[in-house]
Tab-separated table of C-alpha atoms in Angstrom:
chain	number	residue	atom	x	y	z
A	1	UNK	CA	-81.315	-54.864	-59.527
A	2	UNK	CA	-81.690	-52.518	-62.485
A	3	UNK	CA	-79.469	-52.254	-65.552
A	4	UNK	CA	-79.631	-50.598	-68.952
A	5	UNK	CA	-78.487	-51.963	-72.269
A	6	UNK	CA	-78.565	-51.056	-75.949
A	7	UNK	CA	-79.708	-53.354	-78.737
A	8	UNK	CA	-80.415	-52.733	-82.410
A	9	UNK	CA	-83.913	-52.861	-83.889
A	10	UNK	CA	-84.751	-51.676	-87.408
A	11	UNK	CA	-81.076	-50.771	-87.747
A	12	UNK	CA	-81.311	-48.242	-84.887
A	13	UNK	CA	-79.764	-48.254	-81.433
A	14	UNK	CA	-82.596	-49.001	-79.000
A	15	UNK	CA	-82.486	-48.646	-75.238
A	16	UNK	CA	-83.553	-51.348	-72.814
A	17	UNK	CA	-83.982	-51.193	-69.031
A	18	UNK	CA	-84.030	-54.455	-67.079
A	19	UNK	CA	-85.474	-54.624	-63.560
A	20	UNK	CA	-84.709	-57.947	-61.862
A	21	UNK	CA	-86.157	-59.346	-58.627
A	22	UNK	CA	-84.154	-60.698	-55.715
A	23	UNK	CA	-83.009	-64.258	-56.279
A	24	UNK	CA	-85.197	-65.508	-53.449
A	25	UNK	CA	-88.339	-64.083	-55.096
A	26	UNK	CA	-87.476	-64.734	-58.757
A	27	UNK	CA	-90.235	-66.517	-60.653
A	28	UNK	CA	-88.064	-66.660	-63.807
A	29	UNK	CA	-90.924	-65.009	-65.691
A	30	UNK	CA	-90.417	-61.901	-67.833
A	31	UNK	CA	-92.676	-58.973	-68.630
A	32	UNK	CA	-91.910	-57.017	-71.803
A	33	UNK	CA	-93.150	-53.447	-71.341
A	34	UNK	CA	-93.926	-51.017	-74.213
A	35	UNK	CA	-94.560	-47.367	-73.329
A	36	UNK	CA	-97.348	-45.130	-74.579
A	37	UNK	CA	-97.265	-41.788	-76.364
A	38	UNK	CA	-99.430	-42.186	-79.438
A	39	UNK	CA	-96.427	-43.740	-81.261
A	40	UNK	CA	-95.129	-40.152	-81.611
A	41	UNK	CA	-93.458	-39.583	-78.234
A	42	UNK	CA	-92.544	-41.462	-75.060
A	43	UNK	CA	-89.707	-43.265	-73.307
A	44	UNK	CA	-89.256	-46.762	-71.932
A	45	UNK	CA	-88.721	-45.595	-68.338
A	46	UNK	CA	-92.047	-43.787	-67.982
A	47	UNK	CA	-93.562	-46.378	-65.634
A	48	UNK	CA	-93.841	-44.884	-62.127
A	49	UNK	CA	-91.404	-46.443	-59.662
A	50	UNK	CA	-94.194	-47.587	-57.346
A	51	UNK	CA	-95.536	-49.903	-60.052
A	52	UNK	CA	-92.082	-51.120	-61.087
A	53	UNK	CA	-91.509	-52.015	-57.446
A	54	UNK	CA	-94.780	-53.949	-57.190
A	55	UNK	CA	-94.015	-56.020	-60.277
A	56	UNK	CA	-90.431	-56.772	-59.278
A	57	UNK	CA	-91.274	-57.604	-55.659
A	58	UNK	CA	-93.850	-60.051	-57.019
A	59	UNK	CA	-90.958	-61.915	-58.635
A	60	UNK	CA	-91.224	-60.771	-62.251
A	61	UNK	CA	-88.339	-59.547	-64.408
A	62	UNK	CA	-89.540	-56.312	-66.012
A	63	UNK	CA	-87.922	-55.428	-69.348
A	64	UNK	CA	-88.742	-51.958	-70.710
A	65	UNK	CA	-88.067	-51.510	-74.413
A	66	UNK	CA	-87.828	-48.362	-76.518
A	67	UNK	CA	-88.911	-48.486	-80.176
A	68	UNK	CA	-88.745	-46.198	-83.242
A	69	UNK	CA	-91.239	-43.339	-83.243
A	70	UNK	CA	-93.437	-41.844	-85.966
A	71	UNK	CA	-93.551	-39.790	-88.086
A	72	UNK	CA	-89.838	-40.303	-88.742
A	73	UNK	CA	-90.421	-44.076	-88.832
A	74	UNK	CA	-93.683	-45.385	-90.388
A	75	UNK	CA	-95.871	-47.757	-88.426
A	76	UNK	CA	-95.047	-50.969	-90.350
A	77	UNK	CA	-91.373	-50.460	-89.508
A	78	UNK	CA	-92.252	-49.694	-85.870
A	79	UNK	CA	-94.137	-52.961	-85.461
A	80	UNK	CA	-91.318	-54.841	-87.234
A	81	UNK	CA	-88.798	-53.304	-84.817
A	82	UNK	CA	-90.916	-54.323	-81.837
A	83	UNK	CA	-90.953	-57.885	-83.139
A	84	UNK	CA	-87.147	-57.768	-83.373
A	85	UNK	CA	-86.953	-56.495	-79.811
A	86	UNK	CA	-89.243	-59.269	-78.634
A	87	UNK	CA	-87.074	-61.910	-80.358
A	88	UNK	CA	-84.035	-60.629	-78.447
A	89	UNK	CA	-86.007	-60.559	-75.193
A	90	UNK	CA	-87.678	-63.958	-75.605
A	91	UNK	CA	-84.535	-65.812	-76.726
A	92	UNK	CA	-81.194	-64.150	-75.944
A	93	UNK	CA	-82.182	-62.387	-72.721
A	94	UNK	CA	-84.434	-65.215	-71.598
A	95	UNK	CA	-81.582	-67.704	-71.983
A	96	UNK	CA	-79.196	-65.413	-70.102
A	97	UNK	CA	-81.557	-64.762	-67.188
A	98	UNK	CA	-83.295	-68.134	-67.145
A	99	UNK	CA	-86.730	-66.777	-68.037
A	100	UNK	CA	-89.011	-69.687	-68.808
A	101	UNK	CA	-92.079	-67.728	-69.908
A	102	UNK	CA	-93.278	-64.173	-70.343
A	103	UNK	CA	-96.114	-61.647	-70.496
A	104	UNK	CA	-96.547	-58.583	-72.697
A	105	UNK	CA	-97.523	-55.251	-71.118
A	106	UNK	CA	-98.331	-51.947	-72.747
A	107	UNK	CA	-99.991	-48.670	-71.871
A	108	UNK	CA	-102.039	-46.811	-74.506
A	109	UNK	CA	-100.157	-47.062	-77.832
A	110	UNK	CA	-97.810	-49.494	-76.107
A	111	UNK	CA	-100.810	-51.716	-75.421
A	112	UNK	CA	-101.698	-51.480	-79.114
A	113	UNK	CA	-98.158	-52.567	-79.989
A	114	UNK	CA	-98.351	-55.442	-77.488
A	115	UNK	CA	-101.558	-56.693	-79.123
A	116	UNK	CA	-100.078	-56.389	-82.621
A	117	UNK	CA	-96.904	-58.118	-81.422
A	118	UNK	CA	-98.891	-61.041	-80.053
A	119	UNK	CA	-100.749	-61.222	-83.361
A	120	UNK	CA	-97.513	-61.254	-85.335
A	121	UNK	CA	-95.964	-63.897	-83.091
A	122	UNK	CA	-98.988	-66.121	-83.606
A	123	UNK	CA	-99.270	-65.531	-87.346
A	124	UNK	CA	-95.604	-66.384	-87.854
A	125	UNK	CA	-95.793	-69.482	-85.675
A	126	UNK	CA	-93.027	-68.176	-83.409
A	127	UNK	CA	-92.282	-69.452	-79.933
A	128	UNK	CA	-92.655	-68.972	-77.088
A	129	UNK	CA	-96.030	-67.268	-77.284
A	130	UNK	CA	-96.781	-64.951	-74.338
A	131	UNK	CA	-98.773	-66.249	-71.393
A	132	UNK	CA	-100.966	-63.153	-71.502
A	133	UNK	CA	-101.156	-59.433	-72.205
A	134	UNK	CA	-101.659	-56.506	-69.844
A	135	UNK	CA	-103.588	-53.940	-71.908
A	136	UNK	CA	-103.777	-50.624	-70.050
A	137	UNK	CA	-106.166	-48.239	-71.877
A	138	UNK	CA	-105.100	-49.456	-75.310
A	139	UNK	CA	-106.813	-50.051	-78.642
A	140	UNK	CA	-106.714	-52.665	-81.381
A	141	UNK	CA	-108.416	-51.078	-84.402
A	142	UNK	CA	-106.906	-48.084	-86.159
A	143	UNK	CA	-110.000	-47.809	-88.346
A	144	UNK	CA	-112.166	-46.596	-85.495
A	145	UNK	CA	-113.604	-43.208	-86.580
A	146	UNK	CA	-112.379	-41.475	-83.419
A	147	UNK	CA	-108.799	-41.772	-84.673
A	148	UNK	CA	-109.578	-40.051	-87.983
A	149	UNK	CA	-111.246	-36.908	-86.655
A	150	UNK	CA	-110.278	-34.039	-84.313
A	151	UNK	CA	-110.344	-34.978	-80.634
A	152	UNK	CA	-112.170	-32.600	-78.295
A	153	UNK	CA	-109.611	-33.210	-75.534
A	154	UNK	CA	-106.987	-31.471	-77.687
A	155	UNK	CA	-108.905	-28.981	-79.835
A	156	UNK	CA	-109.368	-26.860	-76.700
A	157	UNK	CA	-105.566	-26.433	-76.414
A	158	UNK	CA	-103.513	-23.822	-78.290
A	159	UNK	CA	-103.004	-24.923	-81.873
A	160	UNK	CA	-99.740	-26.652	-82.827
A	161	UNK	CA	-98.725	-25.718	-86.383
A	162	UNK	CA	-97.398	-27.873	-89.188
A	163	UNK	CA	-94.252	-25.732	-89.033
A	164	UNK	CA	-93.698	-26.857	-85.449
A	165	UNK	CA	-94.172	-30.498	-86.459
A	166	UNK	CA	-91.572	-30.159	-89.214
A	167	UNK	CA	-89.106	-28.513	-86.831
A	168	UNK	CA	-89.515	-31.305	-84.269
A	169	UNK	CA	-89.031	-34.116	-86.779
A	170	UNK	CA	-86.206	-32.833	-88.959
A	171	UNK	CA	-83.417	-34.724	-87.223
A	172	UNK	CA	-84.019	-38.251	-88.523
A	173	UNK	CA	-85.289	-41.442	-86.853
A	174	UNK	CA	-85.452	-41.609	-83.050
A	175	UNK	CA	-86.202	-44.413	-80.606
A	176	UNK	CA	-86.899	-42.226	-77.566
A	177	UNK	CA	-88.967	-39.043	-77.416
A	178	UNK	CA	-89.289	-37.162	-74.122
A	179	UNK	CA	-92.723	-35.736	-73.340
A	180	UNK	CA	-91.455	-32.195	-73.023
A	181	UNK	CA	-89.868	-32.332	-76.491
A	182	UNK	CA	-92.439	-34.237	-78.552
A	183	UNK	CA	-95.854	-34.061	-76.914
A	184	UNK	CA	-96.661	-31.197	-79.298
A	185	UNK	CA	-96.646	-33.764	-82.128
A	186	UNK	CA	-99.458	-35.673	-80.471
A	187	UNK	CA	-101.417	-32.501	-79.759
A	188	UNK	CA	-101.177	-31.572	-83.450
A	189	UNK	CA	-102.163	-35.064	-84.547
A	190	UNK	CA	-105.290	-35.145	-82.384
A	191	UNK	CA	-106.250	-31.515	-83.055
A	192	UNK	CA	-106.243	-32.024	-86.815
A	193	UNK	CA	-107.566	-35.588	-87.028
A	194	UNK	CA	-104.335	-36.533	-88.843
A	195	UNK	CA	-103.011	-38.919	-86.198
A	196	UNK	CA	-103.198	-42.120	-88.251
A	197	UNK	CA	-101.779	-40.365	-91.300
A	198	UNK	CA	-98.855	-39.148	-89.188
A	199	UNK	CA	-98.070	-42.807	-88.584
A	200	UNK	CA	-97.158	-43.040	-92.260
A	201	UNK	CA	-100.077	-45.223	-93.356
A	202	UNK	CA	-103.123	-44.775	-95.539
A	203	UNK	CA	-106.471	-46.435	-94.863
A	204	UNK	CA	-105.463	-49.729	-96.460
A	205	UNK	CA	-102.245	-49.992	-94.451
A	206	UNK	CA	-104.036	-48.869	-91.287
A	207	UNK	CA	-106.491	-51.698	-91.808
A	208	UNK	CA	-103.566	-54.109	-92.145
A	209	UNK	CA	-102.158	-52.797	-88.876
A	210	UNK	CA	-105.437	-53.456	-87.050
A	211	UNK	CA	-106.546	-56.726	-85.498
A	212	UNK	CA	-109.261	-58.742	-87.229
A	213	UNK	CA	-111.853	-60.714	-85.259
A	214	UNK	CA	-109.804	-63.865	-85.989
A	215	UNK	CA	-106.671	-62.134	-84.661
A	216	UNK	CA	-108.497	-61.190	-81.475
A	217	UNK	CA	-109.779	-64.732	-81.014
A	218	UNK	CA	-106.229	-66.069	-81.322
A	219	UNK	CA	-104.705	-63.683	-78.760
A	220	UNK	CA	-103.421	-65.056	-75.467
A	221	UNK	CA	-105.507	-64.240	-72.377
A	222	UNK	CA	-106.014	-60.530	-71.727
A	223	UNK	CA	-106.087	-58.253	-68.709
A	224	UNK	CA	-107.736	-55.015	-69.882
A	225	UNK	CA	-108.195	-51.843	-67.899
A	226	UNK	CA	-109.497	-48.395	-68.851
A	227	UNK	CA	-111.363	-45.387	-67.461
A	228	UNK	CA	-114.940	-44.535	-68.311
A	229	UNK	CA	-114.008	-40.871	-68.886
A	230	UNK	CA	-111.016	-41.537	-71.147
A	231	UNK	CA	-110.674	-38.519	-73.466
A	232	UNK	CA	-108.060	-40.078	-75.771
A	233	UNK	CA	-109.287	-43.636	-76.352
A	234	UNK	CA	-113.044	-43.879	-75.795
A	235	UNK	CA	-113.974	-46.464	-73.158
A	236	UNK	CA	-116.120	-48.328	-75.694
A	237	UNK	CA	-112.925	-49.420	-77.534
A	238	UNK	CA	-111.339	-51.495	-74.737
A	239	UNK	CA	-114.835	-52.581	-73.749
A	240	UNK	CA	-115.351	-53.957	-77.271
A	241	UNK	CA	-112.114	-55.961	-76.961
A	242	UNK	CA	-113.337	-57.366	-73.650
A	243	UNK	CA	-116.577	-58.449	-75.316
A	244	UNK	CA	-114.814	-59.913	-78.365
A	245	UNK	CA	-112.245	-62.007	-76.493
A	246	UNK	CA	-113.692	-64.704	-74.272
A	247	UNK	CA	-112.173	-65.012	-70.815
A	248	UNK	CA	-110.789	-61.476	-70.726
A	249	UNK	CA	-110.360	-59.936	-67.286
A	250	UNK	CA	-111.502	-56.299	-67.368
A	251	UNK	CA	-110.973	-53.748	-64.614
A	252	UNK	CA	-112.963	-50.553	-65.095
A	253	UNK	CA	-111.883	-47.290	-63.460
A	254	UNK	CA	-114.523	-44.596	-63.121
A	255	UNK	CA	-114.340	-40.899	-64.038
A	256	UNK	CA	-110.570	-40.553	-64.395
A	257	UNK	CA	-108.340	-39.487	-67.274
A	258	UNK	CA	-106.886	-41.664	-70.032
A	259	UNK	CA	-103.669	-42.606	-68.218
A	260	UNK	CA	-105.374	-42.918	-64.861
A	261	UNK	CA	-102.300	-44.590	-63.286
A	262	UNK	CA	-100.061	-41.556	-63.932
A	263	UNK	CA	-101.117	-39.823	-60.726
A	264	UNK	CA	-99.759	-42.210	-58.106
A	265	UNK	CA	-101.545	-40.325	-55.315
A	266	UNK	CA	-104.830	-41.826	-56.521
A	267	UNK	CA	-105.523	-45.355	-55.254
A	268	UNK	CA	-106.985	-46.673	-58.510
A	269	UNK	CA	-103.575	-47.064	-60.140
A	270	UNK	CA	-101.927	-49.190	-57.463
A	271	UNK	CA	-105.096	-51.222	-56.965
A	272	UNK	CA	-105.191	-52.033	-60.686
A	273	UNK	CA	-101.531	-53.138	-60.741
A	274	UNK	CA	-102.129	-55.406	-57.786
A	275	UNK	CA	-105.096	-56.937	-59.580
A	276	UNK	CA	-102.905	-57.404	-62.659
A	277	UNK	CA	-100.276	-59.216	-60.577
A	278	UNK	CA	-102.923	-61.497	-59.091
A	279	UNK	CA	-104.164	-62.224	-62.613
A	280	UNK	CA	-100.641	-63.081	-63.826
A	281	UNK	CA	-100.119	-65.333	-60.840
A	282	UNK	CA	-103.294	-67.128	-61.799
A	283	UNK	CA	-102.000	-67.588	-65.346
A	284	UNK	CA	-98.808	-69.172	-63.968
A	285	UNK	CA	-100.885	-71.648	-61.998
A	286	UNK	CA	-102.777	-72.873	-65.079
């Protein structure tokens, strides 16, 4: 069963999609999903149906949450809004649906937000802490030099002007940004090397919005996956998280693009989701 709702985060109306398993399969375990898009574009329902089906048939309640987007909303307010959305999910919705525990799941920038969310939950001493995090081709350190310089994947594309950026962002804060309308913002950000600055933070605030080694050590167990030929987030970044966090399960995909699970005709995507489900099932048995 699937339903949509609207909640408020950061004072904005925010969409939520809830996918529930059949009663006979229900594990009463939630997964909070955060979409990718470089924090500049993206929508909560971007997860291909084949993967939604796998997660729901495995007995998990999948909750897909929108969040405010940059540059209209600066990063500190985005992460605060995600924390608000999690509080609704982990308390109000969990009580309504009988969810006894939960995982966090994000792809790309959504994985970054999931890691920051887990950090903020832990730092604030909030409960319940997630059982684990599914990190699909994400990152945890905004200070990595690759995010402050032009990206070769995008410099080969036609240039997106500052005028175009201003035209696309003149309407005020948004919590959903379709690819076809806002992907140009990300192209501009990566062509110019201004991506982090477009998130509304300087170097000091970017450092604050990155995870420290102590933060990484305190994270719940991680399932990390990425492709060796990732042209957006270099493979060495998720690999460094794997090395820094003991007990992390890492699944490496070879010679595919950043969001390697986007093309559902390739077997690597479905295989990785099935491995993620097996990993979550193992966490439930602990």
